[in-house]
């Protein structure tokens, strides 16, 4: 029962602090025979890496991943894969003040209260830097999925920044990679650029909503009733820094629907297999995948590190004000997109393996 | 790794089907010495029990719980507690049609696809009847909390039915127990009664949003980074039947806030301990409790069993229409209130024990 | 992390006390589609049941098992199977004295020290009666193995009682079921009968060694390095009441062998697959099955409940002497035989499922 | 459920292969505030390190450990501690032959059969080199015990090499550190030196028995019935390379004892607390520590890599003979001593934390 681990059979343990010597992920349970190299993991890390445009922190880390174990001649061996990323840009001097004062909205105070000791530099273990390890692990999950279930495609994108939502009518998969926000709606991406520039200039920040879709997931994944696919996804996404809500399919909006509206009616496709009229369920019924797209959304709160002074207290028990200087994203939600994708990849792979163990992966026949 | 279990040290495994001989919960890890009897558990089961008013299913089950182990002379012994509830009202004849056709919105089709066999009677394992076992286990968690942390108070209530939200200005704790909806706003409760009567008469159903608050939770509970208090709550709530979204504190609304708005500023109370100006965080920072109220909300989709015909397919591969007769709630969200409370109680107790194991429960000092 | 559970994917949680209302096992992870009924489980329980001859306790329990969940129309559904055995012969009056005094060799004192409360009646949770639940769960494991790997045959037998070992030259599988000791050597069985009669008459007891063999286990089961097949077997057997040692293959004797002697040389069989000259390894190399017989032995200490007075102390802190009256086996090892078989069946099934989840169950090819 | 992890709350995951870039341990659940540095871990690694005398392999590895996370200003923070040891002496050329032929007694064949791919160099993941990671993790466990339970002292030593046992009459704690065998009996140590020289010269090897004692363990540790202290120790020791048997207290010899002989009678000490006349139980009753010395023994089979030719087969399906050249210990049991100590330290710490989580660590009172 490692509390820094997630997954059942594909089990990822992340370790490391923002300003320690290194961070990484211990990945256990990757099937043998998966073609893998550092470049394949680096690809996903580079997507997440900060400092790529003016909307993410200017911290410059190469984030070069090293595979320390679990590989032989270009393939995984079924033994644990250790991924290490050295921390190179450790400007600890920026973080002097927060050694004493607790930044509002950060885990500074709770880590202190729980542990009585904390690595305050850059947030230590609670830094969003931990998510680099998740993205690296997600790279392995993607490589394994490419072997075991090549039809699965996992894509994350941004659907809301502050009060500004995308227009679903203008949704275009091809747009996602073309703007700094992973926004599937080109016009909204332009609006966000203007909006975030204002935020940044005013020393403020803003929240966001990320959506991650897994296409091509076979029916039958998920382990009722406490390892349900949606329950595992909820935990996975909620464990990401700054996430405050997780939705599956209709999500919160399901509350306002009637049963007639919400029913995803079923007909038969040309192949004699089920076709759903709609996907209110987000691809999951009773915790098990239906074969439709698995759709997850999560809300990321605004960056807590802002240049506007906020009241707080010190460890010594004195009231003070704090301004969090340093290099911070006006919207941390942007960097959460590849993290959400990585979590989805890990959860889907995990359930693919689990389903094989539980049932042999054989399906009940329709027709 | 039981997939029908949840919790780390306080570990609950539920078992049983809607129309099998019995259902129940195996509760492992309850501390020794907790005063407990069947009446204390029955109290919470009675709150959840259907057939109490016209807004919940008319199935009449006494839901009488029997404690089969783990007790001696009125106290828990630290050994597993087995809770059993016999199923007495098993009108299987109502469920003939769904042996063949898959009800839209139900787990009928996914259980079939995954397992190739299913107990179709009343939904079998995927029936909301499983939540009786959760409520029973929650009764044990509450008894243990009463011994270990008597200041903790856990309360669930309804904040939305269909499109109708409560008015927070009229929020009154005392109202919650006085209407059939656990609604803290008397006027809205009246509106809901009218609205639900219409729904029921038109053979339709509607979704809801439940909020559960834990007051008096000490700072320091939660196990970063994958056993975070919020991640565990997200999984716990999402695992409840028909839940499609989970929010902590501001939840989805956090996306539209700025960092300045969202900051819960900290000052010092008369006792020299932290006081927060607001609770956007829902009592959790970095996955660890702050000492504020822990606030969770979840959306329940409308009951999928409706009297309006919906298109579906049969196991034999034929298209058909289905009307789900039988005794169904127009709004299953209502019965989810005590279930959400139970999950909260289990998660909080679990983290209280876990924190003792991890850190000894000692806190970092402020001042 | 239930501490009353074992297994990874086939997960068994036992519950219940010797003199409580009932005891049983919650079995999660049984594959769907396994043909099963109560008679198939009862068969194994009847083998274990006391009161069948003068060498086991005269406690008369029917030990009738009831399946409460997880079945539909004669087959398992993949959902948790709850097994319950009511305790019917609860002569609590026999156990008055041990409420105060701790019986040497029993868990009376340690349960008291750990929990500060204990059900002293008949040993409560620490009674060997708990093993009935294991045997019942083992019955399910056997049924699942019969479907998934019908070539596997699991057999336990006694190889030593007190200082008297069987003669391996006279080993006869057919003898095992024909004497009250599950002894594969008819002549030794006769000696044991005489020896145990003496022990019983003198108010004494004696230890034993049980061997369990699994034949037909495919190569490739076992999860290095901390879920090794032998490590899991060691834990499974050591967790049985009164067991003090576990051996695989040569066991302790391996210490006195040289590398030349201990090598299980490999040649090719007619089918081009490996044939081993010997089986010092007990069918396990590097924690993974070789395809040879899996051979486990465990030592059971003498029954601690004896009629000879022994010095002890009371809970109140006074020295005293105790004679454990009641109905006790002169050699508890005898009843451990079906328990050992059950644990072997559970562990093998668990690793069969686990291997499918990890690797898909595909094997590296030889030739 | 990582299968490369052990422990409940103090959870150790080892990773790495004999000839990969590095190996190490991810240690999760170490309490915060433990004074620790690399030197404290290196101390134990140096004890295990090969190449220190003529009785252990001449492979020269500095085995320098690096702490990559989980520390701040000389103390643990409660977050995962990553330990890495770079592999520097990777003479892969020695291992050409075993790429094709399976060495008898090694995991070569089973890893191949299970995974269909293996890092054959030096045994890859199945190499005893993995135990360096265990020893490093054990160093952390010892540091935590020094803070939480400073009275606990853990000592391993050799009690048998080949057929030669120590004389318990000559047992001297002070001798253990003075000879290359960790032998507590000086005269036997001399005999072993002669005996092992012969073995080495004849290209043969021999088995051994290691005993590990934990003194000062408080009563009450252990989690019945499947997390029993002895069951966890059995799994821990059996998971060490080449171990074939585990004994607690009397171990296998318990089988030949009578109940009268085996009873550890209890009287009261001067402090009013229990004093046991003997320790046949090895400090554990019902899976819970009694407060006596916890005594574990395990048998290590002879080194399988020997210079005497043995028959085997190749991956291509041909019969052949193999002589394992390279640098091998005539008795791998010697290097298992610090490994056994490390496992004991990890298990004891784990149960100390677990007991706090389960019961608060409060004890039932005697007197």
mmCIF file of C-alpha atoms in Angstrom, chain D residues 78-276:
data_model
loop_
_atom_site.group_PDB
_atom_site.id
_atom_site.type_symbol
_atom_site.label_atom_id
_atom_site.label_comp_id
_atom_site.label_asym_id
_atom_site.label_seq_id
_atom_site.Cartn_x
_atom_site.Cartn_y
_atom_site.Cartn_z
ATOM 1 C CA UNK D 78 7.554 11.459 4.803
ATOM 2 C CA UNK D 79 7.710 11.461 0.985
ATOM 3 C CA UNK D 80 9.176 8.608 -1.086
ATOM 4 C CA UNK D 81 12.890 8.026 -0.733
ATOM 5 C CA UNK D 82 14.602 6.934 -3.905
ATOM 6 C CA UNK D 83 17.869 5.034 -3.496
ATOM 7 C CA UNK D 84 20.043 4.437 -6.535
ATOM 8 C CA UNK D 85 23.200 2.376 -6.944
ATOM 9 C CA UNK D 86 24.951 2.640 -10.280
ATOM 10 C CA UNK D 87 26.258 -0.608 -11.758
ATOM 11 C CA UNK D 88 29.868 0.057 -12.578
ATOM 12 C CA UNK D 89 31.502 -3.348 -13.019
ATOM 13 C CA UNK D 90 29.472 -4.789 -15.860
ATOM 14 C CA UNK D 91 31.722 -7.362 -17.465
ATOM 15 C CA UNK D 92 29.036 -8.604 -19.816
ATOM 16 C CA UNK D 93 31.535 -10.573 -21.839
ATOM 17 C CA UNK D 94 31.621 -13.268 -19.169
ATOM 18 C CA UNK D 95 28.000 -14.056 -19.789
ATOM 19 C CA UNK D 96 27.906 -14.889 -23.489
ATOM 20 C CA UNK D 97 27.134 -18.573 -23.134
ATOM 21 C CA UNK D 98 24.149 -18.178 -20.840
ATOM 22 C CA UNK D 99 22.377 -16.086 -23.443
ATOM 23 C CA UNK D 100 21.468 -19.381 -25.085
ATOM 24 C CA UNK D 101 21.750 -22.153 -22.485
ATOM 25 C CA UNK D 102 19.743 -22.212 -19.267
ATOM 26 C CA UNK D 103 21.865 -22.728 -16.156
ATOM 27 C CA UNK D 104 20.394 -25.457 -13.923
ATOM 28 C CA UNK D 105 19.198 -24.118 -10.604
ATOM 29 C CA UNK D 106 18.928 -20.611 -11.998
ATOM 30 C CA UNK D 107 15.861 -18.675 -13.022
ATOM 31 C CA UNK D 108 17.131 -18.490 -16.609
ATOM 32 C CA UNK D 109 14.603 -20.963 -17.920
ATOM 33 C CA UNK D 110 11.618 -19.782 -15.928
ATOM 34 C CA UNK D 111 12.126 -16.114 -16.793
ATOM 35 C CA UNK D 112 12.334 -17.152 -20.413
ATOM 36 C CA UNK D 113 9.219 -19.276 -20.177
ATOM 37 C CA UNK D 114 7.222 -16.591 -18.386
ATOM 38 C CA UNK D 115 8.305 -13.474 -20.205
ATOM 39 C CA UNK D 116 9.651 -14.657 -23.558
ATOM 40 C CA UNK D 117 12.464 -12.157 -23.095
ATOM 41 C CA UNK D 118 15.128 -11.814 -20.442
ATOM 42 C CA UNK D 119 18.222 -9.868 -19.632
ATOM 43 C CA UNK D 120 20.552 -12.846 -19.332
ATOM 44 C CA UNK D 121 23.569 -10.811 -18.300
ATOM 45 C CA UNK D 122 24.520 -11.943 -14.833
ATOM 46 C CA UNK D 123 21.035 -13.239 -14.190
ATOM 47 C CA UNK D 124 19.406 -9.887 -14.902
ATOM 48 C CA UNK D 125 16.585 -9.245 -12.509
ATOM 49 C CA UNK D 126 16.957 -12.648 -10.836
ATOM 50 C CA UNK D 127 20.539 -11.942 -9.807
ATOM 51 C CA UNK D 128 21.364 -11.816 -6.104
ATOM 52 C CA UNK D 129 22.564 -8.338 -6.908
ATOM 53 C CA UNK D 130 18.951 -7.254 -6.363
ATOM 54 C CA UNK D 131 19.539 -7.799 -2.657
ATOM 55 C CA UNK D 132 21.775 -4.721 -2.534
ATOM 56 C CA UNK D 133 18.580 -2.708 -2.906
ATOM 57 C CA UNK D 134 17.044 -4.603 0.016
ATOM 58 C CA UNK D 135 20.031 -3.897 2.199
ATOM 59 C CA UNK D 136 19.870 -0.225 1.322
ATOM 60 C CA UNK D 137 16.163 -0.106 2.185
ATOM 61 C CA UNK D 138 16.950 -1.948 5.394
ATOM 62 C CA UNK D 139 19.318 0.862 6.287
ATOM 63 C CA UNK D 140 16.405 3.271 6.181
ATOM 64 C CA UNK D 141 14.287 0.907 8.270
ATOM 65 C CA UNK D 142 17.038 0.754 10.868
ATOM 66 C CA UNK D 143 17.299 4.532 10.978
ATOM 67 C CA UNK D 144 13.544 4.810 11.510
ATOM 68 C CA UNK D 145 13.611 2.138 14.206
ATOM 69 C CA UNK D 146 16.415 4.000 15.933
ATOM 70 C CA UNK D 147 14.030 6.932 16.284
ATOM 71 C CA UNK D 148 10.788 5.084 17.031
ATOM 72 C CA UNK D 149 11.948 2.046 19.002
ATOM 73 C CA UNK D 150 15.574 2.465 19.985
ATOM 74 C CA UNK D 151 15.575 -0.727 22.078
ATOM 75 C CA UNK D 152 15.201 -2.949 19.040
ATOM 76 C CA UNK D 153 18.404 -4.671 17.953
ATOM 77 C CA UNK D 154 18.537 -6.841 14.848
ATOM 78 C CA UNK D 155 21.363 -9.294 14.317
ATOM 79 C CA UNK D 156 21.937 -11.952 11.673
ATOM 80 C CA UNK D 157 24.511 -14.718 11.767
ATOM 81 C CA UNK D 158 25.299 -18.027 10.195
ATOM 82 C CA UNK D 159 24.412 -21.215 12.039
ATOM 83 C CA UNK D 160 25.169 -23.841 9.403
ATOM 84 C CA UNK D 161 27.333 -24.197 6.299
ATOM 85 C CA UNK D 162 26.945 -27.451 4.433
ATOM 86 C CA UNK D 163 26.549 -30.178 7.039
ATOM 87 C CA UNK D 164 28.481 -28.210 9.664
ATOM 88 C CA UNK D 165 26.390 -26.568 12.397
ATOM 89 C CA UNK D 166 27.605 -24.188 15.039
ATOM 90 C CA UNK D 167 27.807 -25.390 18.625
ATOM 91 C CA UNK D 168 25.161 -23.363 20.493
ATOM 92 C CA UNK D 169 27.142 -23.825 23.689
ATOM 93 C CA UNK D 170 29.925 -21.724 22.216
ATOM 94 C CA UNK D 171 27.567 -19.014 20.937
ATOM 95 C CA UNK D 172 29.207 -15.605 21.393
ATOM 96 C CA UNK D 173 27.606 -12.414 20.077
ATOM 97 C CA UNK D 174 30.998 -10.747 20.024
ATOM 98 C CA UNK D 175 32.381 -13.265 17.534
ATOM 99 C CA UNK D 176 29.874 -12.470 14.803
ATOM 100 C CA UNK D 177 31.693 -9.462 13.397
ATOM 101 C CA UNK D 178 35.163 -10.963 13.673
ATOM 102 C CA UNK D 179 35.083 -13.617 10.956
ATOM 103 C CA UNK D 180 34.091 -13.625 7.273
ATOM 104 C CA UNK D 181 31.037 -15.808 7.948
ATOM 105 C CA UNK D 182 29.205 -13.818 10.608
ATOM 106 C CA UNK D 183 29.655 -16.956 12.687
ATOM 107 C CA UNK D 184 28.951 -16.665 16.438
ATOM 108 C CA UNK D 185 31.146 -19.701 17.175
ATOM 109 C CA UNK D 186 34.850 -19.096 16.592
ATOM 110 C CA UNK D 187 35.887 -22.710 16.334
ATOM 111 C CA UNK D 188 33.239 -23.541 13.763
ATOM 112 C CA UNK D 189 34.274 -20.489 11.760
ATOM 113 C CA UNK D 190 37.724 -21.988 11.387
ATOM 114 C CA UNK D 191 36.300 -25.295 10.231
ATOM 115 C CA UNK D 192 34.122 -23.489 7.690
ATOM 116 C CA UNK D 193 37.135 -21.711 6.250
ATOM 117 C CA UNK D 194 38.851 -25.013 5.539
ATOM 118 C CA UNK D 195 35.676 -26.596 4.229
ATOM 119 C CA UNK D 196 34.827 -23.746 1.887
ATOM 120 C CA UNK D 197 38.350 -23.614 0.493
ATOM 121 C CA UNK D 198 37.929 -27.228 -0.517
ATOM 122 C CA UNK D 199 34.575 -26.551 -2.060
ATOM 123 C CA UNK D 200 35.898 -23.656 -4.063
ATOM 124 C CA UNK D 201 38.887 -25.579 -5.311
ATOM 125 C CA UNK D 202 36.758 -28.521 -6.408
ATOM 126 C CA UNK D 203 34.481 -26.215 -8.422
ATOM 127 C CA UNK D 204 31.598 -26.968 -6.165
ATOM 128 C CA UNK D 205 29.441 -24.960 -3.752
ATOM 129 C CA UNK D 206 27.375 -25.528 -0.636
ATOM 130 C CA UNK D 207 24.248 -24.383 1.177
ATOM 131 C CA UNK D 208 23.824 -22.639 4.523
ATOM 132 C CA UNK D 209 21.412 -21.658 7.268
ATOM 133 C CA UNK D 210 21.120 -18.066 8.447
ATOM 134 C CA UNK D 211 19.455 -17.006 11.687
ATOM 135 C CA UNK D 212 18.202 -13.499 12.339
ATOM 136 C CA UNK D 213 17.139 -12.315 15.776
ATOM 137 C CA UNK D 214 15.245 -9.152 16.659
ATOM 138 C CA UNK D 215 15.651 -8.224 20.321
ATOM 139 C CA UNK D 216 13.595 -5.612 22.099
ATOM 140 C CA UNK D 217 10.516 -5.952 19.898
ATOM 141 C CA UNK D 218 7.491 -4.872 21.917
ATOM 142 C CA UNK D 219 4.550 -7.218 22.387
ATOM 143 C CA UNK D 220 1.593 -6.631 20.087
ATOM 144 C CA UNK D 221 3.092 -6.385 16.584
ATOM 145 C CA UNK D 222 1.493 -8.475 13.846
ATOM 146 C CA UNK D 223 -1.774 -8.367 11.973
ATOM 147 C CA UNK D 224 -3.788 -11.568 12.141
ATOM 148 C CA UNK D 225 -4.633 -13.537 10.219
ATOM 149 C CA UNK D 226 -2.963 -12.912 6.853
ATOM 150 C CA UNK D 227 -0.576 -10.183 7.869
ATOM 151 C CA UNK D 228 0.775 -12.176 10.783
ATOM 152 C CA UNK D 229 4.269 -11.194 11.784
ATOM 153 C CA UNK D 230 5.513 -14.714 11.050
ATOM 154 C CA UNK D 231 3.670 -14.942 7.734
ATOM 155 C CA UNK D 232 5.206 -11.652 6.628
ATOM 156 C CA UNK D 233 8.647 -12.782 7.764
ATOM 157 C CA UNK D 234 8.208 -16.064 5.911
ATOM 158 C CA UNK D 235 7.365 -14.260 2.680
ATOM 159 C CA UNK D 236 10.167 -11.754 3.196
ATOM 160 C CA UNK D 237 12.836 -14.387 3.740
ATOM 161 C CA UNK D 238 11.530 -16.815 1.114
ATOM 162 C CA UNK D 239 11.687 -14.011 -1.453
ATOM 163 C CA UNK D 240 15.470 -13.778 -1.010
ATOM 164 C CA UNK D 241 17.356 -15.492 -3.822
ATOM 165 C CA UNK D 242 18.118 -19.200 -3.268
ATOM 166 C CA UNK D 243 16.141 -19.481 -0.010
ATOM 167 C CA UNK D 244 14.247 -22.782 0.245
ATOM 168 C CA UNK D 245 12.858 -22.798 3.791
ATOM 169 C CA UNK D 246 11.926 -20.475 6.614
ATOM 170 C CA UNK D 247 11.607 -21.358 10.288
ATOM 171 C CA UNK D 248 10.221 -19.416 13.245
ATOM 172 C CA UNK D 249 11.433 -20.406 16.711
ATOM 173 C CA UNK D 250 11.586 -24.210 16.845
ATOM 174 C CA UNK D 251 10.746 -24.380 13.159
ATOM 175 C CA UNK D 252 10.694 -27.850 11.622
ATOM 176 C CA UNK D 253 11.822 -29.300 14.943
ATOM 177 C CA UNK D 254 8.467 -28.354 16.463
ATOM 178 C CA UNK D 255 6.983 -31.355 14.681
ATOM 179 C CA UNK D 256 8.902 -33.765 16.911
ATOM 180 C CA UNK D 257 8.049 -32.041 20.187
ATOM 181 C CA UNK D 258 5.199 -32.839 22.535
ATOM 182 C CA UNK D 259 2.842 -30.196 23.805
ATOM 183 C CA UNK D 260 4.357 -30.458 27.244
ATOM 184 C CA UNK D 261 7.851 -29.826 25.892
ATOM 185 C CA UNK D 262 6.811 -27.071 23.541
ATOM 186 C CA UNK D 263 4.847 -24.975 26.051
ATOM 187 C CA UNK D 264 6.560 -21.670 26.807
ATOM 188 C CA UNK D 265 5.356 -21.301 30.375
ATOM 189 C CA UNK D 266 4.585 -17.822 31.642
ATOM 190 C CA UNK D 267 5.418 -16.266 34.997
ATOM 191 C CA UNK D 268 5.558 -12.700 36.225
ATOM 192 C CA UNK D 269 8.720 -10.635 36.206
ATOM 193 C CA UNK D 270 9.753 -8.138 38.849
ATOM 194 C CA UNK D 271 7.928 -5.442 36.857
ATOM 195 C CA UNK D 272 4.693 -7.428 36.886
ATOM 196 C CA UNK D 273 4.993 -8.204 33.213
ATOM 197 C CA UNK D 274 5.095 -11.662 31.572
ATOM 198 C CA UNK D 275 8.309 -13.677 31.591
ATOM 199 C CA UNK D 276 8.525 -16.793 29.441
#
